[in-house]
Coordinates of C-alpha atoms in Angstrom, one line a residue:
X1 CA 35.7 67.4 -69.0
X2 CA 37.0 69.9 -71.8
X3 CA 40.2 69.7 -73.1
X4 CA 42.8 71.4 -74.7
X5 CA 42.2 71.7 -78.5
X6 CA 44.2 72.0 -81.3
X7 CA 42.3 73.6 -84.5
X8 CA 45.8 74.9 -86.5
X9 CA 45.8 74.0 -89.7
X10 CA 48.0 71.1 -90.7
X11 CA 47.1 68.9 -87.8
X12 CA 46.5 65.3 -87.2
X13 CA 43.0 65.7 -85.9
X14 CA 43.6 61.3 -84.8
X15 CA 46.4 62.8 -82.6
X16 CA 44.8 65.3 -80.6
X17 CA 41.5 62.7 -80.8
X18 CA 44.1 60.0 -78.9
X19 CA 45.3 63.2 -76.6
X20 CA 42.0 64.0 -75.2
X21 CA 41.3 60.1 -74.8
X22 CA 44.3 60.2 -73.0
X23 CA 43.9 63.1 -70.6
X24 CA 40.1 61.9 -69.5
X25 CA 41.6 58.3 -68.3
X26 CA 43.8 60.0 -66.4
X27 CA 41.7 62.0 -65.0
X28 CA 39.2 59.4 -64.6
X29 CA 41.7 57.6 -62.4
X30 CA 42.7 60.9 -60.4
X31 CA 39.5 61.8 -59.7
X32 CA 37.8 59.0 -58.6
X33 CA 40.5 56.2 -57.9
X34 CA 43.0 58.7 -56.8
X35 CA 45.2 56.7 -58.7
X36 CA 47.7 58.4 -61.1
X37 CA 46.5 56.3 -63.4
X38 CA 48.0 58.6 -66.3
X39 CA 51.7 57.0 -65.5
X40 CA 51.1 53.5 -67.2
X41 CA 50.7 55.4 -70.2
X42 CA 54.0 54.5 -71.8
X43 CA 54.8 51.8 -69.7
X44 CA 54.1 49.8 -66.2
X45 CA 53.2 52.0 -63.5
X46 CA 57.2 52.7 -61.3
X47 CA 55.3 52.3 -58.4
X48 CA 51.9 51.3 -58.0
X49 CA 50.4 47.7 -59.1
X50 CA 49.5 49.3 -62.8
X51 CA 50.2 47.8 -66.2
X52 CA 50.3 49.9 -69.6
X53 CA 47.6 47.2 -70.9
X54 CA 45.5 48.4 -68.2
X55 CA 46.0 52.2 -68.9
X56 CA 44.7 51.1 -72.1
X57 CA 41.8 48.5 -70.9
X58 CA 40.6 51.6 -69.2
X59 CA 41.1 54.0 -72.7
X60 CA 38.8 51.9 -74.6
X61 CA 35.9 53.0 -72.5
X62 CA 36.2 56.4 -73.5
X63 CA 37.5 55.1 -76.7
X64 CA 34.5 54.9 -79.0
X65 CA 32.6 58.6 -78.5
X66 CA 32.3 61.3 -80.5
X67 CA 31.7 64.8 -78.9
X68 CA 28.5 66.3 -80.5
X69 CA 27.1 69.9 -79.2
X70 CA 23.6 69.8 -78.2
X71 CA 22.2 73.0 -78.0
X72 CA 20.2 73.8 -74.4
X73 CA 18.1 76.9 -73.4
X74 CA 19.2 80.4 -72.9
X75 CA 18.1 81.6 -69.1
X76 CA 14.0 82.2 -70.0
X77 CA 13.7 80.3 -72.4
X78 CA 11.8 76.8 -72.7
X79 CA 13.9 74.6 -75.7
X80 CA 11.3 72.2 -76.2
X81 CA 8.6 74.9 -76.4
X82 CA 11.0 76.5 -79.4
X83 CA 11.0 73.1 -81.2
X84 CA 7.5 73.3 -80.5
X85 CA 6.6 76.3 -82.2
X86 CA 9.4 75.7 -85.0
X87 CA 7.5 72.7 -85.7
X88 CA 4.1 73.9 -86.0
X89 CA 4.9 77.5 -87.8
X90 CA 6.9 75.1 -90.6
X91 CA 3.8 73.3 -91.1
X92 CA 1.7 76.7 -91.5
X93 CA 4.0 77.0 -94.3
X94 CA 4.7 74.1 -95.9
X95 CA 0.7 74.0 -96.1
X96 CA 0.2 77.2 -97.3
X97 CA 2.9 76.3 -100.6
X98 CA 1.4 73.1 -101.0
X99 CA -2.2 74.7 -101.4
X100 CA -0.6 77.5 -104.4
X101 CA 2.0 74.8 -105.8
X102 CA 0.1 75.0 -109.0
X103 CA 0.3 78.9 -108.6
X104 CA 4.1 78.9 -108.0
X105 CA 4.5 76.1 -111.1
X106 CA 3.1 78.9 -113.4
X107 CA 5.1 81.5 -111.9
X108 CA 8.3 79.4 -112.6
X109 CA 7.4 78.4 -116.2
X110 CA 6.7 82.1 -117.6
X111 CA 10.2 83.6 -115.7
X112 CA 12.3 84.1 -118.8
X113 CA 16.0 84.9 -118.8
X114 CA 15.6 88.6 -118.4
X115 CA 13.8 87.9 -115.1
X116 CA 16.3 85.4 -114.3
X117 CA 18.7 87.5 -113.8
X118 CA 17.1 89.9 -111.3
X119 CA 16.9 86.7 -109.1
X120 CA 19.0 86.2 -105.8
X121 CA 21.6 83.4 -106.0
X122 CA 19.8 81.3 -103.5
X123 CA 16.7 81.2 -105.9
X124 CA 18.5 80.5 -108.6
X125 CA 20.5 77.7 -107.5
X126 CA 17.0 76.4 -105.9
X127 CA 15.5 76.7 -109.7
X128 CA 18.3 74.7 -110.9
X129 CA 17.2 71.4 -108.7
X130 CA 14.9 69.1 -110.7
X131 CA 11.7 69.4 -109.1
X132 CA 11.3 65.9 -107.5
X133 CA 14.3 66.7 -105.4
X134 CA 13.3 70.4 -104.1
X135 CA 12.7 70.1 -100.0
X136 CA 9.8 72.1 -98.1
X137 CA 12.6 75.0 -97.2
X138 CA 13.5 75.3 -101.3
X139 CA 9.7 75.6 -101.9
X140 CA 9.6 78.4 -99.3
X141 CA 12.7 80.3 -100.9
X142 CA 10.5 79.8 -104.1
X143 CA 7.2 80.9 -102.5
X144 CA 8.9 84.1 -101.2
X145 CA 10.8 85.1 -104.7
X146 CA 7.0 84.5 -106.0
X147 CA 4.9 86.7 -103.8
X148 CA 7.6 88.9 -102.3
X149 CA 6.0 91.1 -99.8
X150 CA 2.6 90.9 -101.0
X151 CA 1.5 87.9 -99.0
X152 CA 0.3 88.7 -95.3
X153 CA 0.0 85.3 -94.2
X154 CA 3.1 83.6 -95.8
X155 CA 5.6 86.8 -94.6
X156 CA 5.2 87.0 -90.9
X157 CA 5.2 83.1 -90.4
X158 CA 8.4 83.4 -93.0
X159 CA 9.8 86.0 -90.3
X160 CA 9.2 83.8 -87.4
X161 CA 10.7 80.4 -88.6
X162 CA 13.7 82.0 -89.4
X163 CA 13.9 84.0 -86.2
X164 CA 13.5 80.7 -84.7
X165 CA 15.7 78.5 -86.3
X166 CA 18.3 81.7 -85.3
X167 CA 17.9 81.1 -82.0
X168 CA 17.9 77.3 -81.5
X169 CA 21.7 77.7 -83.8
X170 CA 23.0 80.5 -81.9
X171 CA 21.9 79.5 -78.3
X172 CA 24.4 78.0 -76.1
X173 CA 25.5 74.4 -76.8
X174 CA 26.8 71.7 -74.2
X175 CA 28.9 68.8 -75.4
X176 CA 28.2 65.4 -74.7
X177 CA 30.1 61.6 -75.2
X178 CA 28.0 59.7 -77.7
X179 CA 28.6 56.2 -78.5
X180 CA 29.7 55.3 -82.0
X181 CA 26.8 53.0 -83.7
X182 CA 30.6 50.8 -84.6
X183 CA 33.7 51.1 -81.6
X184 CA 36.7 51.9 -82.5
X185 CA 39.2 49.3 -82.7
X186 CA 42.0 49.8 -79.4
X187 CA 45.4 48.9 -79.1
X188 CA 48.2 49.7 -76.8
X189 CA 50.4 52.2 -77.9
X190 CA 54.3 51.5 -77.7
X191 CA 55.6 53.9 -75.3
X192 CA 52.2 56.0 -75.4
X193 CA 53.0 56.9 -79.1
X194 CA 50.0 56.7 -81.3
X195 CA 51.5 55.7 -84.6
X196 CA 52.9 52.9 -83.3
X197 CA 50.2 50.7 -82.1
X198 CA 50.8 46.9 -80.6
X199 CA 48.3 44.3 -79.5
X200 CA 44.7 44.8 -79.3
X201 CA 43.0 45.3 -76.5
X202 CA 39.3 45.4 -74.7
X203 CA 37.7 47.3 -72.0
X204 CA 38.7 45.9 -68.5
X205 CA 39.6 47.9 -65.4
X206 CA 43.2 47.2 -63.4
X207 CA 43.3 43.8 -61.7
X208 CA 44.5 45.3 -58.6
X209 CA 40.7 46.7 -57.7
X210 CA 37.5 45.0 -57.1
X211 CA 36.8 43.2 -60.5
X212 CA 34.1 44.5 -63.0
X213 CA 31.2 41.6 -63.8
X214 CA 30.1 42.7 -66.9
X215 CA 30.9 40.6 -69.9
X216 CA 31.5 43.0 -72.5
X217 CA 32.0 46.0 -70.3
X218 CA 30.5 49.9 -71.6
X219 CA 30.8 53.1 -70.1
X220 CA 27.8 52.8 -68.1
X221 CA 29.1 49.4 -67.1
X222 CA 32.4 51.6 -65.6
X223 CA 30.3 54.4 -64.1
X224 CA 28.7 52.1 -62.3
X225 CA 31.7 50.0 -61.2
X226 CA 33.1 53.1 -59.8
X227 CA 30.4 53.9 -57.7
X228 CA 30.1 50.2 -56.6
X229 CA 30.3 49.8 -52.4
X230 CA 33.1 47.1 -53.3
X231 CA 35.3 49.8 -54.5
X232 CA 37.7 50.1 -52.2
X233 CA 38.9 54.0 -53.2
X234 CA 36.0 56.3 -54.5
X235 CA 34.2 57.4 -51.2
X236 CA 37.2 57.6 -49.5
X237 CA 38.7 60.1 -52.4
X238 CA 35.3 62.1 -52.5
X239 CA 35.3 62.4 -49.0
X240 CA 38.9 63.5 -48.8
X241 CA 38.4 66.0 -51.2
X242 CA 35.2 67.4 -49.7
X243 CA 37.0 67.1 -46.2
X244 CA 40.3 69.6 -47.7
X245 CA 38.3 71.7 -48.7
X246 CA 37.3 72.4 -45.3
X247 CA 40.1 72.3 -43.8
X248 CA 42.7 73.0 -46.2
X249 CA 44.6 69.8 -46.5
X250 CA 43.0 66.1 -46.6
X251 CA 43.1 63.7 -44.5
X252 CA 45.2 62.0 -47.1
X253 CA 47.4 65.2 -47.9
X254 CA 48.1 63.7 -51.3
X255 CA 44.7 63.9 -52.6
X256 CA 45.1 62.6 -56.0
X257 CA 47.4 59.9 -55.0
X258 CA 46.3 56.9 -52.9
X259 CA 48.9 55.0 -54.4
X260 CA 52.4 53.9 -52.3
X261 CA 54.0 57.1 -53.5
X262 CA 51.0 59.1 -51.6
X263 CA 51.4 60.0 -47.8
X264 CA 49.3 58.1 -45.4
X265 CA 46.3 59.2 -44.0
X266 CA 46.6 60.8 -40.6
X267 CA 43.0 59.8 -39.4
X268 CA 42.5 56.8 -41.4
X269 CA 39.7 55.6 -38.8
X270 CA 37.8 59.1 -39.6
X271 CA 38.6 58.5 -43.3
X272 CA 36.5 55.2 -43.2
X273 CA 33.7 56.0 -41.1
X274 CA 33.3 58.9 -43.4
X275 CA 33.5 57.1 -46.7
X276 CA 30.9 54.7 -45.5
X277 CA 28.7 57.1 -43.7
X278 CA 28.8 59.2 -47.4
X279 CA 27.5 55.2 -49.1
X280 CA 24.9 55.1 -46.4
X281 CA 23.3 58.2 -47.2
X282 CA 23.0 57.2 -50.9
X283 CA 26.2 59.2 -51.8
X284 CA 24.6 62.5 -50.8
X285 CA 27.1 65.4 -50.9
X286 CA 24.9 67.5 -49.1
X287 CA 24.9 65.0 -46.5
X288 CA 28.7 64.7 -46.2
X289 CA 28.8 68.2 -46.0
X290 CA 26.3 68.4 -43.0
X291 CA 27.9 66.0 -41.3
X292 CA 31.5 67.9 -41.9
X293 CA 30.4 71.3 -40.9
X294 CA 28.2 70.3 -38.1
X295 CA 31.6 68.5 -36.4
X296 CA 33.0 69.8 -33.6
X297 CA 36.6 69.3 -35.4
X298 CA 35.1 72.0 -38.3
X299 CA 33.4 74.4 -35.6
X300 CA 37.1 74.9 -33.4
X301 CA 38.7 78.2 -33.3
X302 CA 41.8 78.7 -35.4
X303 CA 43.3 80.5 -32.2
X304 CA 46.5 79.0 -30.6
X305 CA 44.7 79.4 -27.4
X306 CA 47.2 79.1 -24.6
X307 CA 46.0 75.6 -23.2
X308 CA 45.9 73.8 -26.0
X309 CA 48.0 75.3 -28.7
X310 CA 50.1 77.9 -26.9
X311 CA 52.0 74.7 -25.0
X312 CA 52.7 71.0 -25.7
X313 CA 50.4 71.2 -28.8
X314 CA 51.6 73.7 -31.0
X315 CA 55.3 72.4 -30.3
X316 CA 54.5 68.9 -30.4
X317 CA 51.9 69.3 -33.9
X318 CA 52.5 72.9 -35.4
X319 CA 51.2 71.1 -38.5
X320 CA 47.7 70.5 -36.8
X321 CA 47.7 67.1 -38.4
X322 CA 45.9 66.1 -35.2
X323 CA 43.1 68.8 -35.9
X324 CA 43.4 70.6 -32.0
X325 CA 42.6 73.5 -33.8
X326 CA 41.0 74.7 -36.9
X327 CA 43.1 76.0 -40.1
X328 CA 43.4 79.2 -40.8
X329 CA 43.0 80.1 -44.8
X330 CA 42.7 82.8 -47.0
X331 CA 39.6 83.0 -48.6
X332 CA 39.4 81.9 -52.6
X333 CA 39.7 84.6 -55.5
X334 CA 36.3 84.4 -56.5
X335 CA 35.8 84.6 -53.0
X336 CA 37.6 87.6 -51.4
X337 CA 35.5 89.6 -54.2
X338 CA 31.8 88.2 -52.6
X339 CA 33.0 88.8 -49.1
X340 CA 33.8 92.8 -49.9
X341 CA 30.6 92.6 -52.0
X342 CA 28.8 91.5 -49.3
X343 CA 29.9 93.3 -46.3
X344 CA 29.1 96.4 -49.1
X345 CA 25.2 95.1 -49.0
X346 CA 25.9 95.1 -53.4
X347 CA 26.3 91.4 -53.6
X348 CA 23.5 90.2 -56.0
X349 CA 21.6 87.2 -55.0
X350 CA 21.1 86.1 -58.5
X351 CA 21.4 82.6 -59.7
X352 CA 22.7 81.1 -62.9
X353 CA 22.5 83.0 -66.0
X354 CA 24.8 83.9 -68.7
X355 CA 28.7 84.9 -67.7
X356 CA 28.7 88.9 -66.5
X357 CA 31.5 91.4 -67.0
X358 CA 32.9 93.0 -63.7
X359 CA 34.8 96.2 -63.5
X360 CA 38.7 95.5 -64.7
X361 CA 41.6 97.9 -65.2
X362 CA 41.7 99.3 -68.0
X363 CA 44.0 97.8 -71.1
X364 CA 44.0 94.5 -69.1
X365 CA 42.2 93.0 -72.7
X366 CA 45.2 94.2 -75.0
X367 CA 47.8 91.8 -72.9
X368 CA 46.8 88.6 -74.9
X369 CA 48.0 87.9 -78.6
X370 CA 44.0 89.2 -79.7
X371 CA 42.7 92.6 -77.8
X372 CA 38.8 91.1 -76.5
X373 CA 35.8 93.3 -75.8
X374 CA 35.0 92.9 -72.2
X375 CA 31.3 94.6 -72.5
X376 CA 31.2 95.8 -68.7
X377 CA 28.4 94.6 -66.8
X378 CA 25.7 96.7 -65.8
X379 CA 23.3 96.5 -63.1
X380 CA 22.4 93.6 -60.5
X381 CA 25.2 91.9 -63.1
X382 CA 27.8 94.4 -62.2
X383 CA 27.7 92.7 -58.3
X384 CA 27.0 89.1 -59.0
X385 CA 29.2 86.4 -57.2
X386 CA 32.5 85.7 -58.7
X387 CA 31.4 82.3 -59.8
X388 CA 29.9 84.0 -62.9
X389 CA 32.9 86.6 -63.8
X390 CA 33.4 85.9 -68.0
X391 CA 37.2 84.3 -68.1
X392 CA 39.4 84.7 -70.7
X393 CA 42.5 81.9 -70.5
X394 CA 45.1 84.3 -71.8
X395 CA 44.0 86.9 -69.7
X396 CA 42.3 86.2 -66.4
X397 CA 40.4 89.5 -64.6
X398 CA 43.6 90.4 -62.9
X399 CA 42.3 90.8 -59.3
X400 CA 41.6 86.8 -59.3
X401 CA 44.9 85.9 -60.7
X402 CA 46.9 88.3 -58.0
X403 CA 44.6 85.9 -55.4
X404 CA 46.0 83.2 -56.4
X405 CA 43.3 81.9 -58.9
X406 CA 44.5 79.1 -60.8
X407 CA 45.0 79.4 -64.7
X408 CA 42.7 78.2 -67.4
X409 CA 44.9 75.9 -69.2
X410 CA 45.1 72.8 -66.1
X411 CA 43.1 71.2 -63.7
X412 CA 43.4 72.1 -60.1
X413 CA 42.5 70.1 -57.3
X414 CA 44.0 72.6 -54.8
X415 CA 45.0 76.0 -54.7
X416 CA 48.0 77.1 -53.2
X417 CA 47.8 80.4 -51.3
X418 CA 50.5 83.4 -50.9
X419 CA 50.7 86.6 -49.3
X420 CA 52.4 89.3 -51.5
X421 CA 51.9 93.4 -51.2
X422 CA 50.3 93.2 -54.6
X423 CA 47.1 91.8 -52.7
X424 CA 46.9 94.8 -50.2
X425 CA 47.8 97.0 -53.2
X426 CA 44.8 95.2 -55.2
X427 CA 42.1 95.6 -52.3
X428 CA 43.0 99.4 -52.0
X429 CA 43.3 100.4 -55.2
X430 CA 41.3 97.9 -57.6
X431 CA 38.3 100.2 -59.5
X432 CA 35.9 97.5 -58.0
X433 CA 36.9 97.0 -54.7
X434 CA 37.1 101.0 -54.2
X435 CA 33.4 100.8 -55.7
X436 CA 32.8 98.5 -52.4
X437 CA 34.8 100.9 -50.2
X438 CA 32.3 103.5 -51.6
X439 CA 29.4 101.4 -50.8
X440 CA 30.8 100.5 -46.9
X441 CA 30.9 104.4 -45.8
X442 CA 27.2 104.7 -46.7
X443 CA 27.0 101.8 -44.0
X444 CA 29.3 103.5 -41.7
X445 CA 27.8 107.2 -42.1
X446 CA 24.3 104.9 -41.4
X447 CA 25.1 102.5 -39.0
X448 CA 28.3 103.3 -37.4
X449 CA 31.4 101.4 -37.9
X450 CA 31.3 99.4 -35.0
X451 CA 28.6 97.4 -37.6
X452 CA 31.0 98.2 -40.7
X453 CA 33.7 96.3 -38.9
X454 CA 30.8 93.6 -37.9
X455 CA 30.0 93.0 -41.2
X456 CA 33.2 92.7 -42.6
X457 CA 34.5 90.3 -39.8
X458 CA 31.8 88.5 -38.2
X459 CA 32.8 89.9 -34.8
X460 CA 32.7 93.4 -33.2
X461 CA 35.3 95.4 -32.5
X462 CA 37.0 96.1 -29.6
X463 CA 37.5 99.7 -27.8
X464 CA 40.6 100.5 -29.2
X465 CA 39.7 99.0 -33.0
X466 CA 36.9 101.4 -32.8
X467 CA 38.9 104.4 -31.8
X468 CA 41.1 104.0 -34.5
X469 CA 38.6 103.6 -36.9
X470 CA 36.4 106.1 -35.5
X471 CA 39.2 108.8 -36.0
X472 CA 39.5 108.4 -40.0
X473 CA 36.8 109.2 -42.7
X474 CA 34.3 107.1 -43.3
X475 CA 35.4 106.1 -46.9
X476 CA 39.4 105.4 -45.6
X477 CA 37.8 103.4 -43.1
X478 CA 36.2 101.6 -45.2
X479 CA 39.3 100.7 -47.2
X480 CA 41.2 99.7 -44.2
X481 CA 38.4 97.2 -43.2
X482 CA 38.1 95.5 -46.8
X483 CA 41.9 95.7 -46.4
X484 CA 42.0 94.0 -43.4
X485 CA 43.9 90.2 -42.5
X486 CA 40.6 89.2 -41.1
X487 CA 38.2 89.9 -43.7
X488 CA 39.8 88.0 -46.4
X489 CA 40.6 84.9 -44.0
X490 CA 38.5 82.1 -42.4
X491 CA 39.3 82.1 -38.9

């Protein structure tokens, strides 16, 4: 993943190299090992069977990369069909030059000094290379002082290769890990500190798991160690995580530590059927998730209904760590946002694409140390899920953040959830979600709000629900149901 860069002047570039080394071993042993693996750093592990030569066994995998930024296509766009082209209108070119060199060497022998002078820089400094050394783009510079816009077959091919070459620089970039042709020599570091390097070390992974075969282990060697049915840890992380997510807390509540320091699992049976059933269907998500959902654990009410929860279990587990009931959780930030959107009928059914811009409060953009543009989305773009909202670390779109979004700056493996006025305040008053209210009283005006209520709750209302609803305007009605306990919660 990304980290946290340092581009001030005056720093040790090795240093913040070592830093992000450091931070993807740990996270390497969170996420997948559930191991905080990150504590052997500057010495043994206090608790779990962990050496510091392991920690740094496991950083000279990810020792030996560079991060280079390959460029990939803009939505519409085809990159290879852009190399494509590029390719062939540079050889258009280069053989139209080659087939008036003589032409051109003429043209460069009579300029005298007065003419000099009326040339651009670029063409000058071209004219200053001997010959021999000029490339195919310092002939083209050449060409083009030489015919300026007199050539109708030279000047539009000119156009489009530069047009081209504009958009395969600017478009979007992703980074990648590429090996070094040479590694990079590791060592463990004396109490983590990187200018004080100790005895060398190779790529090996902790003694305590399910040892690696290879002889001179790589990255690939690693990935596929990880994923290896021996390994005793990484379905049964995956499918803890995936299982929290659904119900709000793991089956090992301490999902990034399996260690002795993390709690036990309160199913451990379930945890193991799972982690193999997730192995036996070739480490299919989607299959995990079927199987999750499709439970009749998942499909329970979150009601404490009176012969179950009302009695013996709700006093004996008001924890529900035996799962007689389902949890009951406020929805995400991103998603409290596509749940007004779509009880609205705005929310755009749009797929991937470039970031979008949604309605904010005014000034929000001058809180950071720079004041950003935030060019406000127009359109389909205007209602697209909050998965795609543009965010700024510094300054988060301030209706996520008052839900409880998590900042830019850390990873976040689970979200903790409060309940504060500022969140009724935010669904009243917010410019965007009073843009949804707008949108619900068209509903209600057409449908009634009996389907108003419907939509925003996945259940109808009762008689007295309605009445009260009934008896305000349709737009305050439609605040109060976007405002409502039930709309923003999975029951």
């Amino acid at each position: 993943r990304n980290t946290q860069i340092n581009q001030e002047g005056g720093i040790d570039r090795e240093q913040f190299r070592i830093e992000s080394v450091f931070d993807r071993v740990g996270t390497t042993g969170t996420v997948w090992l559930g191991l905080t693996l990150a504590c052997a750093q500057c010495h043994d592990h206090k608790f779990d069977a962990l050496s510091q030569r392991e920690f740094y066994e496991m950083f000279a995998f990810f020792n030996s990369q560079d991060e280079p930024a390959l460029p990939v296509p803009q939505p519409g766009q085809d990159l290879e069909k852009l190399k494509s082209e590029l390719t062939e209108v540079a050889g258009k070119l280069d053989a139209h030059v080659q087939a008036n060199l003589e032409r051109l060497r003429e043209w460069e022998k009579d300029l005298n000094a007065d003419a000099k002078k009326l040339l651009s820089a670029a063409v000058t400094k071209t004219l200053a290379k001997p010959a021999r050394k000029r490339t195919a783009d310092d002939l083209r510079v050449l060409f083009k002082a030489m015919t300026g816009t007199g050539d109708p077959f030279f000047n539009p091919l000119h156009d489009r290769l530069r047009e081209l070459e504009q958009t395969l620089k600017s478009g979007a970039t992703t980074l990648v890990l590429k090996e070094l042709p040479k590694p990079r020599k590791t060592t463990l570091f004396i109490k983590g500190d990187f200018t004080r390097p100790a005895e060398e070390v190779a790529p090996a992974v902790p003694a305590v798991l399910h040892p690696l075969k290879a002889k001179n282990p790589t990255r690939l060697d690693l990935a596929r160690w990880l994923v290896s049915r021996d390994n005793p840890l990484t379905a049964r992380v995956i499918v803890n995580r995936v299982w929290q997510q659904y119900f709000g807390r793991g089956l090992v509540e301490t999902e990034n530590d399996f260690g002795t320091m993390g709690t036990p699992p309160t199913h451990p049976e379930l945890l193991d059927w799972l982690a193999v059933e997730f192995m036996d269907g070739g480490w299919s998500l989607k299959h995990l998730h079927r199987v999750i959902v499709t439970s009749a654990a998942y499909q329970q009410s979150s009601a404490r209904h009176p012969q179950a929860g009302g009695g013996r279990a709700g006093s004996a587990d008001p924890n529900n760590d035996l799962l007689w009931r389902q949890n009951r959780l406020r929805l995400d930030a991103e998603i409290v946002r596509d749940a007004s959107l779509a009880a609205s009928g705005l929310l755009s059914p749009k797929m991937g694409g470039p970031p979008v811009y949604p309605p904010i409060p005014e000034g929000v953009m001058s809180l950071g140390q720079v004041k950003r543009a935030w060019p406000e989305s127009k359109g389909d773009d205007r209602y697209r899920r909050g998965l795609y909202t543009f965010v700024f670390r510094a300054t988060p779109p301030p209706s996520m953040s008052v839900f409880d979004a998590p900042d830019g700056y850390s990873t976040c493996t689970r979200r903790l959830r409060s309940n504060t006025p500022l969140q009724a305040l935010t669904l009243l008053n917010d410019a965007g979600f009073v843009e949804f209210a707008r949108a619900l009283e068209k509903i209600i005006e057409r449908e009634g709000v009996g389907r108003a209520f419907q939509r925003c709750t996945s259940r109808l209302p009762d008689a007295e629900e309605k009445r009260a609803l009934a008896a305000l305007p349709p737009f305050e009605a439609a605040r109060v149901m976007l405002n409502l306990d039930e709309t923003i919660t999975r029951e």
